[in-house]
Amino acid sequence: MSAIGKIVATRLKSSGLIRSQALIAGKWTEAYNASTRDVISRCRMSTKAESVAMKLKSSGLFRSQAVIAGKLTEAYGGHTRAVVSRCRMSTKAENVATRLNSSGLLRSQGLIAGKWTEAYDGKVIEVTNPATGDVVANVPCMGGRETNDAISAAYETFSSWSKTTAAERSKCLRKWYDLLIAHKEELGQLITLEQGKPLKEAIGEVAYGASFIEYFSEEAKRVYGEIIPTPLSDRRLFVLKQPVGVVGVITPWNFPLAMITRKVGPALASGCTVVIKPSELTPLTALAAAELSIQAGIPPGVVNVVMGNAKEIGDALLASTQVRKITFTGSTAVGKKLMAGSANTVKRLSLELGGNAPCIVFDDADLDVAVKGAEKEFKMDAELKYLREELTLLCKTSEEKTSPYSSRDRAKLGTKFRNSGQTCVCANRILVQEGIYDKFASAFSNAVQKLQVGDGFVDGVAQGPLINEAAVQKVEKFVQDAISKGAKVLLGGRRHHLGMTFYEPTVMADINNEMLISREEIFGPVAPLLPFKTEEDAIRLANDTNAGLAAYLFTTNIQRSWRVSEALEYGIVGVNEGLVSTEVAPFGGFKQSGIGREGSKYGMDEYVEVKYVCLGNMHG
Ligand code: NAP
């Protein structure tokens, strides 16, 4: 807090006008359940608080500008801290918001039975731009009651939607895909606005997210059953595949669009209806996608969106017998709660949880394979190619072109620093064989140093802010823990001078597998380097974790690539490739990284029940 702010706050406290508890029956009261405190405290002020604020404003004590030479003054511009920038949005963000508003894509209400809906008690949550602290919009802070209505809408609509033909559902999904692509710029801007990732990366996410809707629009027509050869001549045996029913879709903030489409694409294609709960930090992209689903002709009630009090919404979804499946992407801790909570009504579950990806660089890694091999192996549409080129460009410097480690570095930059390190498949530990460890560390640090940090709307920025203060504090804690146990900071290792939640791209050496940074998901722009001696060591270190989502290895030895791929206890393995996600391949984890797969034909299996039908007495 500024000195002025401190004086004002002290005066207000002594006047008894700053209250931080609710007022129930005349008593100042904490939330009964501490876990709901965050959500409650972000909700709109109560009438009481509002009238206190009004009084303060009219008394002249409620000031939100600095005092310079006796004048109340806004920040002169540039990089502002949250408190200041809340005074007004930056011109850039304002322009984006205005354009989004006029395009009809800036939706700020929930969607229940095809109607845009406020929270029943009028509470709202602020959605902020992590790069500036600007409030982008207020969205409803919904809870159990709204969720139950959304479930009822989805349940009623299920009977008609599940009976539409696969061709009809396919057409709707294709139209939705076309609209998502037609609006990819605006959707990208929305993602940058509420999530912070650089605009080009955000547009790349739109293309990636939309690809699931396109893929499952095609797969809708291929949900084949089976005829089983009968063991008895008067019988005929069939297997039907039918939609599971109403699906509760709970998603995180790091990919505000793609984590939704990966689930909703196959759900709708198979005939299910959905209640989506996006993260309270990034609900606007979900609402814009829902708006486009309506424009695509997907009937009201098929797609419902509620947001707000996560626990209340989650509990309502878990308690309902009408919800037949929960599909969740997020932290392992919340995933475990949902798994336990699903037991009572024995729901189907898909869980995409946290990772702790090792990236193993062997002495024999080929210099050019990382990029060239990727071009051959990875199917990209124009936008994904755009994203890849962008990631590659980030690291293309004249120095690197002459460096023997350029391609490897590039690959790992994409693997490590995408979305400021906030992806579940980000390389969490970079294991480097001893023979090249020192050279690699210095070449890699040189490349990382070139990454430009800043507001995602600024051209050339490769790394945006972290999602919130808690995320920065977690990174700081991990870095400090590693330093205290003997690690060296080669680059970065502290908050960025831009302030807010920006953190310097960081490279750390001499990491071991006992440090917090190796044991847990960093979810920040920190690349820890761990030396290893032999292939066996690398495999042991890589598997020494409860997570099992993605792993990467770089080698030119084909036998080794097979051997190590098979030995890694991970659901996804990238060999000489750092960016492996695609709609046509199964995505999911071993161990505590989850259950089930998303994308590809396997992704559809998660949304269908298998029904065996036996026809008897089939003789004449
Ligand atoms: P999170 O805290 O687990 O939140 C994920 C979602 O769950 C949010 O919508 C959140 O709501 C909601 N939620 C929180 N508590 C809940 C409860 N008690 N009942 C029902 N819903 C609840 O995770 P996050 O911080 O948003 O996302 C980061 C994590 O996601 C990382 O661990 C990352 O590895 C993982 N992730 C995994 C994959 C994958 O494919 N395996 C992909 C992306 C991310 P609010 O945000 O509104 O509180």
XYZ file of C-alpha atoms and ligand atoms in Angstrom:
668
model
C 0.000 0.000 0.000
C 1.189 3.556 -0.673
C 1.927 5.830 2.310
C -1.244 7.829 1.588
C -3.236 4.613 1.328
C -1.867 3.482 4.689
C -2.858 6.748 6.395
C -6.374 6.622 4.929
C -6.775 2.957 5.893
C -5.584 3.622 9.459
C -8.024 6.524 9.837
C -10.877 4.483 8.428
C -10.075 1.608 10.759
C -10.092 3.836 13.819
C -13.389 5.395 12.648
C -14.850 1.864 12.615
C -15.933 2.186 9.000
C -13.776 -0.590 7.575
C -15.655 -3.829 8.109
C -14.596 -7.158 6.660
C -17.287 -9.479 7.980
C -20.912 -10.038 7.053
C -23.660 -8.671 9.305
C -26.103 -11.326 10.494
C -28.636 -10.595 13.240
C -26.607 -7.564 14.270
C -23.341 -9.519 14.663
C -20.241 -9.156 12.498
C -19.747 -12.703 11.222
C -17.134 -14.731 9.281
C -18.232 -17.205 6.585
C -19.221 -20.447 8.326
C -17.188 -22.385 5.812
C -13.736 -20.920 5.366
C -13.329 -22.557 1.954
C -15.996 -20.291 0.453
C -14.332 -17.137 1.712
C -12.461 -16.367 -1.494
C -15.536 -16.509 -3.653
C -17.646 -14.591 -1.197
C -15.081 -11.879 -0.795
C -14.885 -11.410 -4.559
C -18.637 -11.055 -4.870
C -20.242 -7.670 -5.272
C -20.462 -5.535 -2.136
C -23.488 -6.048 0.065
C -26.020 -3.199 0.274
C -24.539 -2.361 3.653
C -21.007 -2.162 2.242
C -22.262 -0.242 -0.760
C -23.917 2.393 1.417
C -20.742 2.640 3.532
C -18.760 3.175 0.338
C -21.257 5.835 -0.819
C -20.943 7.671 2.491
C -17.160 7.478 2.300
C -17.239 8.827 -1.232
C -19.427 11.780 -0.283
C -17.217 12.457 2.764
C -14.273 12.786 0.368
C -12.320 10.052 2.159
C -12.625 7.456 -0.575
C -9.762 8.298 -2.919
C -8.304 6.112 -5.649
C -5.592 8.354 -7.052
C -2.135 9.283 -5.848
C -1.401 12.753 -4.429
C 1.465 14.540 -6.185
C 2.215 18.138 -5.313
C -1.208 18.416 -3.721
C -3.043 17.119 -6.805
C -4.958 13.868 -7.113
C -3.197 12.157 -9.998
C -3.692 9.073 -12.192
C -0.670 6.993 -13.208
C 1.041 8.673 -16.165
C 0.679 5.459 -18.119
C 2.701 2.424 -18.957
C 2.891 -0.427 -16.502
C 0.529 0.220 -13.675
C -0.086 -1.750 -10.527
C -3.474 -3.262 -9.821
C -4.673 -0.560 -7.454
C -3.917 2.235 -9.892
C -5.049 0.536 -13.050
C -8.392 -0.294 -11.521
C -9.136 3.431 -11.803
C -9.599 2.909 -15.515
C -8.813 0.376 -18.203
C -5.821 0.899 -20.459
C -6.816 2.326 -23.847
C -5.736 -0.864 -25.571
C -7.843 -3.090 -23.330
C -10.750 -0.648 -23.534
C -10.661 -0.737 -27.335
C -10.618 -4.516 -27.293
C -13.501 -4.646 -24.811
C -15.555 -2.168 -26.850
C -15.017 -4.137 -30.037
C -15.895 -7.380 -28.292
C -19.005 -5.819 -26.862
C -20.236 -4.616 -30.228
C -19.553 -8.049 -31.745
C -21.924 -9.527 -29.133
C -19.158 -11.775 -27.827
C -18.601 -10.039 -24.504
C -21.239 -11.942 -22.558
C -21.373 -11.443 -18.812
C -24.288 -13.608 -17.706
C -24.661 -17.336 -17.201
C -26.576 -19.421 -19.740
C -29.428 -21.572 -18.460
C -31.979 -23.174 -20.799
C -30.932 -20.803 -23.580
C -31.489 -17.673 -21.452
C -28.753 -15.315 -20.340
C -29.156 -15.267 -16.578
C -27.896 -13.265 -13.586
C -27.151 -14.857 -10.212
C -30.488 -15.189 -8.402
C -29.236 -13.074 -5.493
C -27.610 -10.501 -7.811
C -24.064 -11.229 -6.626
C -21.254 -10.757 -9.110
C -17.560 -11.577 -9.447
C -15.026 -9.269 -11.047
C -13.087 -10.656 -13.976
C -9.735 -8.890 -14.196
C -6.956 -8.589 -16.737
C -3.892 -10.114 -15.013
C -1.529 -7.889 -17.011
C -2.997 -4.654 -15.676
C -5.467 -5.381 -12.898
C -8.252 -3.750 -14.965
C -11.721 -5.041 -14.272
C -12.854 -6.418 -17.618
C -16.396 -7.386 -16.610
C -18.597 -8.515 -13.747
C -20.125 -11.962 -14.109
C -22.758 -13.612 -11.915
C -21.575 -15.375 -8.777
C -23.865 -18.374 -9.080
C -24.304 -21.279 -6.707
C -26.392 -24.380 -6.074
C -29.787 -23.014 -7.115
C -28.697 -21.813 -10.546
C -26.754 -25.048 -11.064
C -29.797 -27.158 -10.270
C -31.813 -25.189 -12.840
C -29.054 -25.632 -15.403
C -29.047 -29.392 -14.674
C -32.855 -29.538 -15.120
C -32.557 -27.693 -18.449
C -29.839 -30.076 -19.636
C -31.842 -33.083 -18.446
C -35.040 -32.016 -20.234
C -33.184 -31.198 -23.435
C -31.314 -34.511 -23.359
C -34.430 -36.419 -24.419
C -34.698 -34.447 -27.686
C -30.987 -33.800 -28.404
C -30.014 -37.454 -27.924
C -32.670 -38.432 -30.487
C -31.420 -36.120 -33.228
C -29.562 -37.953 -35.964
C -25.779 -38.057 -35.913
C -25.858 -36.073 -39.169
C -27.888 -33.275 -37.538
C -25.550 -33.062 -34.560
C -22.587 -33.144 -36.892
C -23.943 -30.167 -38.871
C -24.510 -28.111 -35.714
C -20.990 -28.822 -34.490
C -19.484 -28.000 -37.879
C -21.353 -24.676 -37.879
C -20.070 -23.999 -34.370
C -16.516 -24.745 -35.527
C -16.911 -22.378 -38.495
C -18.092 -19.609 -36.173
C -15.255 -20.179 -33.704
C -12.750 -19.861 -36.546
C -14.568 -16.869 -38.069
C -14.234 -15.138 -34.681
C -10.771 -16.380 -33.803
C -9.310 -12.872 -33.489
C -11.983 -11.703 -31.039
C -11.870 -14.921 -29.054
C -8.079 -14.651 -28.918
C -8.378 -11.095 -27.634
C -10.810 -12.254 -24.986
C -8.382 -14.957 -23.847
C -5.526 -12.439 -23.645
C -7.749 -10.004 -21.799
C -8.819 -12.371 -19.024
C -5.980 -14.900 -18.986
C -2.941 -12.850 -20.027
C -1.226 -15.081 -22.606
C 0.266 -13.324 -25.669
C -2.306 -12.637 -28.365
C -0.738 -14.897 -31.002
C -0.619 -17.744 -28.520
C -4.244 -17.009 -27.599
C -5.302 -17.134 -31.258
C -3.363 -20.407 -31.501
C -5.462 -21.710 -28.601
C -8.653 -20.774 -30.462
C -7.515 -22.779 -33.495
C -6.517 -25.697 -31.270
C -9.754 -25.498 -29.260
C -11.914 -25.253 -32.379
C -10.167 -28.283 -33.904
C -11.873 -30.511 -31.304
C -15.285 -29.264 -32.395
C -14.393 -29.941 -36.035
C -12.960 -33.388 -35.262
C -15.958 -34.498 -33.209
C -18.409 -33.082 -35.761
C -16.904 -35.734 -38.033
C -16.706 -38.458 -35.374
C -20.409 -37.952 -34.529
C -21.182 -40.046 -37.625
C -18.882 -42.856 -36.595
C -20.191 -43.935 -33.196
C -20.592 -47.487 -34.456
C -22.116 -50.353 -32.525
C -21.304 -54.031 -33.147
C -22.898 -57.327 -34.027
C -21.435 -60.220 -32.024
C -21.384 -63.693 -33.622
C -23.990 -65.633 -31.694
C -23.182 -68.818 -29.738
C -26.873 -69.931 -29.995
C -28.584 -70.191 -33.378
C -31.899 -68.603 -32.306
C -30.296 -65.483 -30.912
C -28.844 -62.277 -32.348
C -26.444 -60.235 -30.219
C -25.811 -56.494 -30.642
C -23.837 -53.771 -28.954
C -25.295 -50.248 -29.042
C -23.430 -47.124 -28.040
C -25.637 -44.523 -26.399
C -24.946 -41.098 -24.893
C -24.198 -41.088 -21.166
C -26.682 -38.283 -20.380
C -26.154 -34.919 -18.686
C -22.456 -34.106 -18.247
C -20.980 -31.693 -15.696
C -17.956 -29.992 -17.326
C -15.519 -28.300 -14.915
C -12.543 -26.486 -16.457
C -9.467 -24.461 -15.409
C -8.224 -21.006 -16.367
C -5.030 -21.867 -18.263
C -6.779 -22.776 -21.537
C -10.120 -20.992 -21.229
C -11.430 -22.313 -24.568
C -9.587 -25.522 -25.442
C -10.254 -27.289 -22.133
C -13.979 -26.763 -22.766
C -14.111 -27.810 -26.412
C -12.093 -30.976 -25.741
C -14.983 -32.108 -23.530
C -18.045 -30.487 -25.047
C -17.155 -31.582 -28.616
C -17.420 -35.333 -27.950
C -20.230 -34.867 -25.411
C -22.510 -33.118 -27.914
C -21.424 -35.334 -30.802
C -22.539 -38.442 -28.929
C -25.883 -36.859 -27.907
C -25.124 -35.685 -24.346
C -26.098 -32.275 -22.973
C -23.799 -30.242 -20.715
C -23.566 -27.914 -17.744
C -20.238 -26.097 -18.034
C -18.498 -24.507 -15.054
C -15.519 -22.475 -16.271
C -13.002 -21.062 -13.818
C -14.187 -17.885 -12.140
C -10.918 -16.335 -13.360
C -11.688 -16.857 -17.073
C -15.436 -17.211 -17.649
C -15.717 -14.727 -20.552
C -14.224 -17.005 -23.201
C -16.582 -19.801 -22.154
C -19.562 -17.450 -22.418
C -18.478 -16.219 -25.853
C -18.135 -19.822 -27.037
C -21.610 -20.556 -25.654
C -23.000 -17.535 -27.537
C -21.520 -18.944 -30.749
C -23.050 -22.356 -29.991
C -26.477 -20.674 -29.982
C -25.693 -18.892 -33.243
C -24.696 -22.290 -34.669
C -28.219 -23.571 -34.056
C -27.449 -25.851 -31.108
C -30.821 -25.922 -29.311
C -31.356 -24.056 -26.006
C -30.622 -26.232 -22.989
C -27.975 -28.366 -24.717
C -25.174 -26.040 -23.597
C -25.583 -24.387 -20.178
C -22.949 -22.309 -18.379
C -22.832 -21.447 -14.675
C -19.980 -19.857 -12.732
C -19.260 -18.486 -9.281
C -19.040 -20.448 -6.056
C -17.020 -23.457 -7.220
C -17.791 -25.651 -4.237
C -21.544 -25.030 -4.332
C -21.682 -25.611 -8.082
C -19.505 -28.715 -7.784
C -21.599 -30.094 -4.923
C -24.826 -29.570 -6.872
C -23.390 -31.400 -9.882
C -22.130 -34.241 -7.687
C -25.375 -34.609 -5.736
C -27.662 -34.730 -8.773
C -28.750 -38.146 -9.995
C -29.582 -36.481 -13.327
C -25.892 -35.720 -13.922
C -24.429 -38.991 -15.168
C -20.859 -37.904 -15.725
C -18.328 -35.387 -14.476
C -15.484 -34.391 -16.754
C -12.841 -32.279 -15.063
C -9.574 -30.603 -15.936
C -7.693 -28.984 -13.085
C -5.580 -29.680 -10.067
C -5.082 -33.164 -8.690
C -6.373 -32.001 -5.288
C -9.762 -30.904 -6.650
C -9.882 -33.937 -8.953
C -9.606 -36.223 -5.923
C -12.484 -34.396 -4.232
C -14.653 -34.806 -7.304
C -13.733 -38.478 -7.519
C -14.768 -39.030 -3.906
C -17.915 -36.938 -4.381
C -18.972 -38.935 -7.428
C -19.077 -42.170 -5.450
C -22.471 -41.489 -3.916
C -24.263 -41.429 -7.245
C -21.698 -43.643 -9.037
C -21.018 -41.216 -11.863
C -18.751 -41.742 -14.832
C -15.567 -39.693 -14.453
C -12.920 -38.219 -16.711
C -10.068 -36.478 -14.917
C -7.297 -34.466 -16.581
C -5.112 -33.472 -13.638
C -1.730 -31.991 -12.861
C 1.550 -33.102 -14.433
C 5.260 -33.043 -13.629
C 6.747 -33.524 -17.075
C 10.380 -34.580 -17.426
C 12.215 -33.482 -20.558
C 15.251 -35.723 -21.087
C 18.092 -34.513 -23.309
C 20.589 -37.275 -24.134
C 24.164 -36.606 -25.242
C 23.310 -38.023 -28.672
C 20.376 -35.691 -29.435
C 20.432 -34.576 -33.079
C 20.772 -30.864 -33.610
C 18.079 -30.262 -36.186
C 15.539 -32.931 -35.398
C 13.625 -30.921 -32.824
C 12.157 -28.507 -35.354
C 12.385 -30.421 -38.660
C 11.007 -33.646 -37.218
C 8.167 -31.717 -35.675
C 7.103 -30.326 -39.019
C 6.780 -33.865 -40.374
C 5.140 -35.495 -37.400
C 2.692 -32.901 -36.241
C -0.411 -32.169 -38.265
C -1.019 -28.457 -38.115
C -3.641 -26.220 -39.585
C -2.628 -22.726 -40.545
C -3.192 -21.265 -37.100
C -1.320 -23.938 -35.195
C 1.509 -23.552 -37.641
C 1.396 -19.842 -36.921
C 1.724 -20.589 -33.201
C 4.605 -22.959 -33.774
C 6.403 -20.500 -36.019
C 5.954 -17.886 -33.361
C 7.467 -20.148 -30.727
C 10.321 -20.994 -33.037
C 10.926 -17.354 -33.874
C 11.207 -16.525 -30.221
C 14.437 -18.398 -30.107
C 15.872 -17.664 -33.551
C 18.811 -15.417 -32.973
C 21.979 -15.102 -34.971
C 23.910 -16.555 -32.059
C 21.735 -19.602 -31.965
C 21.974 -20.242 -35.660
C 25.636 -20.929 -35.115
C 25.110 -22.705 -31.821
C 25.147 -26.516 -31.896
C 22.291 -26.502 -29.391
C 19.881 -24.207 -31.191
C 17.220 -26.722 -32.191
C 17.118 -28.442 -28.857
C 16.798 -25.130 -27.102
C 13.979 -24.079 -29.355
C 12.059 -27.222 -28.722
C 12.349 -26.895 -24.991
C 11.512 -23.221 -25.003
C 8.171 -24.157 -26.517
C 7.813 -27.004 -24.062
C 8.730 -24.952 -21.042
C 7.679 -21.329 -21.558
C 4.385 -21.623 -23.417
C 1.631 -19.823 -21.475
C 4.292 -18.585 -19.007
C 4.878 -22.173 -17.954
C 1.237 -22.559 -16.940
C 0.328 -25.706 -18.836
C -0.104 -29.201 -17.487
C 2.278 -30.613 -20.128
C 5.026 -27.997 -19.624
C 8.462 -29.481 -19.025
C 8.687 -29.284 -15.247
C 12.180 -30.795 -15.016
C 14.820 -30.688 -17.745
C 17.111 -33.696 -17.307
C 20.394 -33.190 -19.178
C 23.080 -35.840 -19.621
C 26.400 -34.910 -18.007
C 28.411 -34.761 -21.239
C 26.513 -31.734 -22.546
C 25.171 -30.317 -19.288
C 27.347 -27.177 -19.020
C 27.176 -26.231 -22.685
C 23.481 -26.854 -22.747
C 22.876 -24.767 -19.622
C 24.654 -21.770 -21.049
C 23.144 -22.001 -24.571
C 19.677 -22.532 -23.107
C 20.018 -19.556 -20.743
C 21.135 -17.373 -23.655
C 18.051 -18.333 -25.620
C 15.683 -17.833 -22.692
C 17.145 -14.401 -22.034
C 15.694 -13.255 -25.362
C 12.105 -13.923 -24.335
C 10.226 -10.638 -24.161
C 7.938 -10.303 -21.145
C 4.923 -7.992 -21.104
C 1.248 -7.371 -21.761
C 0.010 -10.021 -24.185
C -1.379 -7.333 -26.491
C 2.079 -5.882 -27.166
C 3.727 -7.117 -30.368
C 6.705 -9.360 -29.813
C 5.781 -10.342 -26.265
C 6.400 -14.026 -25.711
C 5.566 -14.302 -22.039
C 2.631 -12.689 -20.274
C 1.873 -12.407 -16.559
C 1.062 -15.296 -14.257
C -2.615 -15.708 -13.534
C -2.603 -14.177 -10.039
C -0.562 -13.252 -6.987
C -0.915 -16.725 -5.460
C 0.720 -18.203 -8.570
C 3.718 -15.856 -8.227
C 4.071 -16.648 -4.542
C 4.101 -20.361 -5.323
C 6.911 -19.855 -7.860
C 8.862 -17.717 -5.366
C 8.502 -20.393 -2.704
C 9.781 -23.118 -5.041
C 12.750 -21.009 -6.206
C 13.720 -20.147 -2.611
C 13.411 -23.771 -1.533
C 15.722 -24.855 -4.379
C 18.293 -22.138 -3.598
C 18.273 -23.091 0.076
C 19.081 -26.679 -0.953
C 22.002 -25.770 -3.214
C 20.505 -24.846 -6.604
C 21.998 -21.996 -8.658
C 20.013 -19.338 -10.493
C 21.495 -18.992 -13.986
C 18.921 -16.489 -15.165
C 15.988 -14.572 -13.646
C 14.793 -15.963 -10.350
C 12.662 -13.011 -9.280
C 9.632 -10.908 -10.068
C 9.859 -8.892 -13.259
C 10.330 -5.137 -13.007
C 6.962 -4.687 -14.759
C 5.325 -5.509 -11.437
C 1.829 -7.042 -11.268
C 2.216 -10.815 -11.642
C 5.033 -10.750 -14.190
C 7.935 -13.079 -13.386
C 11.319 -13.217 -15.078
C 11.961 -16.196 -17.372
C 14.194 -18.274 -15.136
C 16.756 -21.026 -15.563
C 18.092 -22.895 -12.517
C 20.960 -25.369 -12.387
C 22.040 -28.112 -9.979
C 18.492 -29.139 -9.184
C 17.861 -32.531 -7.617
C 14.712 -34.594 -7.406
C 14.175 -33.867 -3.702
C 13.537 -30.161 -4.165
C 9.951 -28.842 -4.210
C 10.535 -27.577 -7.737
C 11.045 -31.183 -8.887
C 8.410 -32.801 -6.716
C 5.511 -30.508 -7.633
C 4.080 -28.698 -10.615
C 5.766 -25.276 -10.898
C 3.172 -23.666 -13.187
C 5.491 -20.760 -13.848
C 8.331 -19.701 -16.183
C 11.108 -21.539 -14.347
C 13.235 -24.175 -16.085
C 15.089 -26.389 -13.582
C 18.062 -28.312 -15.009
C 18.935 -31.696 -13.465
C 22.135 -33.500 -14.498
C 22.109 -37.293 -15.025
C 24.723 -39.929 -15.912
C 23.081 -42.909 -17.600
C 19.866 -43.819 -19.415
C 18.792 -45.841 -16.371
C 19.321 -42.807 -14.124
C 17.216 -40.660 -16.443
C 14.336 -43.144 -16.452
C 14.448 -43.545 -12.659
C 14.465 -39.773 -12.091
C 11.721 -39.201 -14.669
C 9.405 -41.794 -13.125
C 10.066 -40.733 -9.528
C 6.800 -38.798 -9.175
C 3.094 -39.425 -8.619
C 2.273 -37.581 -11.818
C 2.254 -39.217 -15.251
C 0.885 -36.863 -17.892
C 3.537 -35.872 -20.468
C 7.248 -36.619 -20.908
C 9.747 -35.627 -23.592
C 13.032 -37.073 -24.774
C 15.611 -35.940 -27.280
C 17.866 -38.552 -28.878
C 18.903 -39.746 -32.323
C 19.238 -43.345 -31.239
C 16.118 -45.145 -32.473
C 16.506 -48.100 -30.117
C 16.896 -45.747 -27.197
C 13.845 -43.721 -28.276
C 11.705 -46.903 -28.160
C 13.273 -48.208 -24.964
C 12.837 -44.962 -23.070
C 9.346 -44.261 -24.467
C 8.202 -47.670 -23.235
C 9.839 -47.260 -19.836
C 8.350 -43.826 -19.100
C 5.231 -44.059 -16.908
C 3.438 -41.297 -18.776
C 0.314 -41.050 -20.932
C 1.991 -38.841 -23.552
C 5.584 -39.050 -24.797
C 7.147 -36.550 -27.181
C 10.247 -37.915 -28.926
C 12.308 -35.078 -30.393
C 9.185 -32.942 -30.136
C 8.062 -30.420 -27.555
C 4.544 -29.571 -28.746
C 2.543 -32.765 -28.992
C -1.122 -31.915 -28.410
C -3.487 -32.486 -31.304
C -7.172 -33.289 -31.592
C -6.476 -36.579 -33.385
C -4.348 -38.204 -30.641
C -5.374 -39.346 -27.152
C -4.477 -36.915 -24.369
C -4.441 -38.060 -20.745
C -2.337 -39.239 -17.869
C -1.077 -42.260 -15.917
C -0.979 -42.401 -12.106
C -2.387 -39.337 -10.341
C -2.499 -37.280 -13.548
C -5.930 -38.581 -14.332
C -8.412 -41.052 -15.716
C -9.624 -41.304 -19.303
C -8.513 -39.688 -22.535
C -9.523 -36.604 -24.479
C -9.345 -36.058 -28.230
C -9.180 -38.805 -30.892
C -11.576 -41.755 -31.127
C -10.734 -42.612 -27.505
C -12.165 -39.252 -26.442
C -15.592 -40.261 -27.720
C -15.648 -43.464 -25.631
C -15.779 -41.326 -22.497
C -19.274 -40.056 -23.397
C -21.034 -43.267 -24.436
C -22.541 -46.176 -22.566
C -22.161 -49.627 -24.076
C -25.462 -51.493 -24.213
C -25.740 -55.185 -25.042
C -29.012 -56.220 -26.707
C -29.948 -59.884 -27.093
C -32.732 -60.843 -29.527
C -34.100 -64.286 -28.631
C -36.421 -66.767 -30.355
C -35.232 -65.685 -33.768
C -36.243 -68.962 -35.509
C -39.147 -68.374 -37.855
P -8.277 -26.017 -9.930
O -8.040 -25.073 -8.837
O -8.376 -27.461 -9.616
O -9.604 -25.518 -10.659
C -10.130 -26.172 -11.798
C -11.625 -25.943 -11.844
O -12.221 -26.581 -10.706
C -12.016 -24.474 -11.769
O -13.161 -24.271 -12.561
C -12.347 -24.310 -10.301
O -13.247 -23.257 -10.067
C -13.030 -25.642 -10.026
N -13.117 -26.032 -8.630
C -12.321 -25.679 -7.602
N -12.761 -26.265 -6.462
C -13.862 -26.985 -6.781
C -14.775 -27.813 -6.064
N -14.632 -28.029 -4.756
N -15.794 -28.396 -6.734
C -15.936 -28.206 -8.051
N -15.118 -27.428 -8.797
C -14.080 -26.841 -8.173
O -7.164 -25.902 -11.058
P -6.649 -24.589 -11.769
O -5.720 -23.900 -10.854
O -7.793 -23.824 -12.337
O -5.870 -25.212 -13.024
C -4.538 -25.592 -12.949
C -4.422 -27.104 -12.812
O -5.064 -27.723 -13.923
C -2.996 -27.564 -12.863
O -2.781 -28.547 -11.894
C -2.871 -28.175 -14.257
O -1.882 -29.148 -14.375
C -4.226 -28.737 -14.457
N -4.484 -28.932 -15.879
C -4.497 -30.224 -16.348
C -4.703 -30.451 -17.697
C -4.732 -31.853 -18.238
O -5.167 -32.023 -19.372
N -4.312 -32.858 -17.504
C -4.907 -29.382 -18.570
C -4.886 -28.089 -18.058
C -4.682 -27.886 -16.692
P -12.755 -21.761 -9.759
O -11.582 -21.484 -10.651
O -13.951 -20.950 -10.116
O -12.386 -21.730 -8.320
